[in-house]
XYZ file of C-alpha atoms in Angstrom:
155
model
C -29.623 73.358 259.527
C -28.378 75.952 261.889
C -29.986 76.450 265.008
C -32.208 80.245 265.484
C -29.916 80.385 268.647
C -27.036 80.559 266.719
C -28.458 83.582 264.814
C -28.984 85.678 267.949
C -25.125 85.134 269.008
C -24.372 86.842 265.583
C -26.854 89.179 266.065
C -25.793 90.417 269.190
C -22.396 90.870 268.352
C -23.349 93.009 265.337
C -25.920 94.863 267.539
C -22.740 95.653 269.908
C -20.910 97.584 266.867
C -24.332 100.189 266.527
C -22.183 103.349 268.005
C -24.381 105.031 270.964
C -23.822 108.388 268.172
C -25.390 106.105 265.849
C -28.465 104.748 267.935
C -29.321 108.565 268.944
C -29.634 110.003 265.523
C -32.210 106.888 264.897
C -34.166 107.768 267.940
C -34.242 111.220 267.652
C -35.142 110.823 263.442
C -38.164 108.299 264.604
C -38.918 111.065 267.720
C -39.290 113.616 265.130
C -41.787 111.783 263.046
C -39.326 110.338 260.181
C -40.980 107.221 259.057
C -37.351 104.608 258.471
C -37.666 101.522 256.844
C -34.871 98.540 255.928
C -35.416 97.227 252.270
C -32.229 94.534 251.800
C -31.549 91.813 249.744
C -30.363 90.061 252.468
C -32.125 88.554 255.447
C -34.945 90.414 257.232
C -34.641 87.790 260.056
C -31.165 89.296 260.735
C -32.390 92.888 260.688
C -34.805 92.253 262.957
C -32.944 90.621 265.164
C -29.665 92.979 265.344
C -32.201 95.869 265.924
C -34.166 94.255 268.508
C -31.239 93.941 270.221
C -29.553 96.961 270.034
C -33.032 98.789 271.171
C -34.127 100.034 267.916
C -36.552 97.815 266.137
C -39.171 100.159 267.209
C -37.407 103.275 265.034
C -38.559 101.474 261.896
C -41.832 101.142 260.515
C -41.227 98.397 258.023
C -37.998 95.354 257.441
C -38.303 93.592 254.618
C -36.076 90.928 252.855
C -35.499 87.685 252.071
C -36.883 85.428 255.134
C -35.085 82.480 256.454
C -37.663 79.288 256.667
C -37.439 77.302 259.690
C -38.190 73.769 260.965
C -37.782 72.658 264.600
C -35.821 75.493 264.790
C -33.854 75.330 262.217
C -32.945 76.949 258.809
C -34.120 74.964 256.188
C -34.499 77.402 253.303
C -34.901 80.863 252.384
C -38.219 82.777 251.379
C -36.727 85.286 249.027
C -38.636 88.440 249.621
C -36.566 91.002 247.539
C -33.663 88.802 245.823
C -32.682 91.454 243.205
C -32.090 95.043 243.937
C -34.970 96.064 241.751
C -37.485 94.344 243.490
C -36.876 97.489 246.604
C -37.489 99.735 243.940
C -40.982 97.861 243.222
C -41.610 97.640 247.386
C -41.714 101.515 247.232
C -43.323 102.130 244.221
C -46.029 99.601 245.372
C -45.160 101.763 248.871
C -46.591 105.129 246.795
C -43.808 106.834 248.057
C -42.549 110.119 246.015
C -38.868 109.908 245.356
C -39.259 113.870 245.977
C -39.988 113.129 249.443
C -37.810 110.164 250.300
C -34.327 110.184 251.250
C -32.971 107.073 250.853
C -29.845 106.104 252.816
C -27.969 102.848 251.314
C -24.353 101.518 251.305
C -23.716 99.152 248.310
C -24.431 98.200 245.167
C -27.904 96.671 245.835
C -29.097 100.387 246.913
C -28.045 101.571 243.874
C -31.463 101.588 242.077
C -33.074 102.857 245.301
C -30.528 105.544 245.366
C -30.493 106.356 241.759
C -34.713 107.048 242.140
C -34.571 109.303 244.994
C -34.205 112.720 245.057
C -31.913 112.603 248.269
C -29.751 109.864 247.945
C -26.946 109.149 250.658
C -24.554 106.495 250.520
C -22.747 105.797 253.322
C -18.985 105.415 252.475
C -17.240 104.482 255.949
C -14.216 104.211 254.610
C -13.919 106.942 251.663
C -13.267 104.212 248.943
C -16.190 104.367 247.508
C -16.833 107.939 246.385
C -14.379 107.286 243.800
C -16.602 104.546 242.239
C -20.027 106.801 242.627
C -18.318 110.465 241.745
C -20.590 110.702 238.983
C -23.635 110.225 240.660
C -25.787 113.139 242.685
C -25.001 111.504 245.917
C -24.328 113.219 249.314
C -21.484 110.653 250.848
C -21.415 110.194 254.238
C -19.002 108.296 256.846
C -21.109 108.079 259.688
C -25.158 107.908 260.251
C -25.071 111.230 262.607
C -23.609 113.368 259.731
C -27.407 112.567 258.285
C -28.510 115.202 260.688
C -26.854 117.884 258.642
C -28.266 116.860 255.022
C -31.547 116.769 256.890
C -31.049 120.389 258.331
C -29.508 121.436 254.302
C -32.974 120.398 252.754
């Protein structure tokens, strides 16, 4: 039952926290022809939202998730898109993208499979705790979405 209006209050806070370092490296990755895309299993409808805001929505070429269901403006149920962190392994498969030629950029557990298929996997670890979980795994760990710049410039 909540009001859409109350969803664009949360998503403009959340938009607020996208650094300006953060925002650039998204424009200049779209500038230079990167095709970016948001797989979650969480809500699209917030994606959308939080990057419309923050002036990015246009950086992306596809968000998909789980869609909220509304009536007179209100939530009344949930469509759910990609409930089970497999199912973004099917969207790219069914996508035909090559893992060879897809870097995939997650930060939790529901990436995993997504990160575990591609061939450049980065996990972004803000706060250095998780590294310790994922050691074993071929993953470059980053804190911050500008440091993607450098495994770009690596490969």
């Amino acid at each position: 039952g909540t009001p859409a209006a109350e969803l664009d209050d949360v998503c403009r806070g959340l938009a607020e926290k996208i650094s300006t370092a953060d925002r650039n490296v998204l424009y200049k990755l779209k500038e230079n022809g990167y095709d970016m895309m948001v797989l979650s299993c969480g809500t699209a409808d917030l994606s959308e939202r939080v990057l419309k805001i923050a002036g990015l929505l246009n950086c992306f070429s596809l968000i998909e998730g789980n869609r909220f269901q509304f009536d007179e403006d209100r939530i009344n149920g949930m469509e759910l898109r990609l409930p089970d962190p497999k199912h973004k392994l099917h969207m790219m498969q069914k996508l035909n993208l090559s893992p060879v030629s897809t870097m995939v950029v997650g930060d939790g557990y529901t990436d995993l499979p997504l990160l575990d298929w591609s061939a450049l996997p980065v996990l972004i670890d803000r706060s250095g705790k998780k590294k310790k979980y994922f050691s074993d795994r071929n993953f470059y760990f980053i804190s911050s979405i500008p440091e993607l710049m450098n495994i770009i410039q690596k490969t």
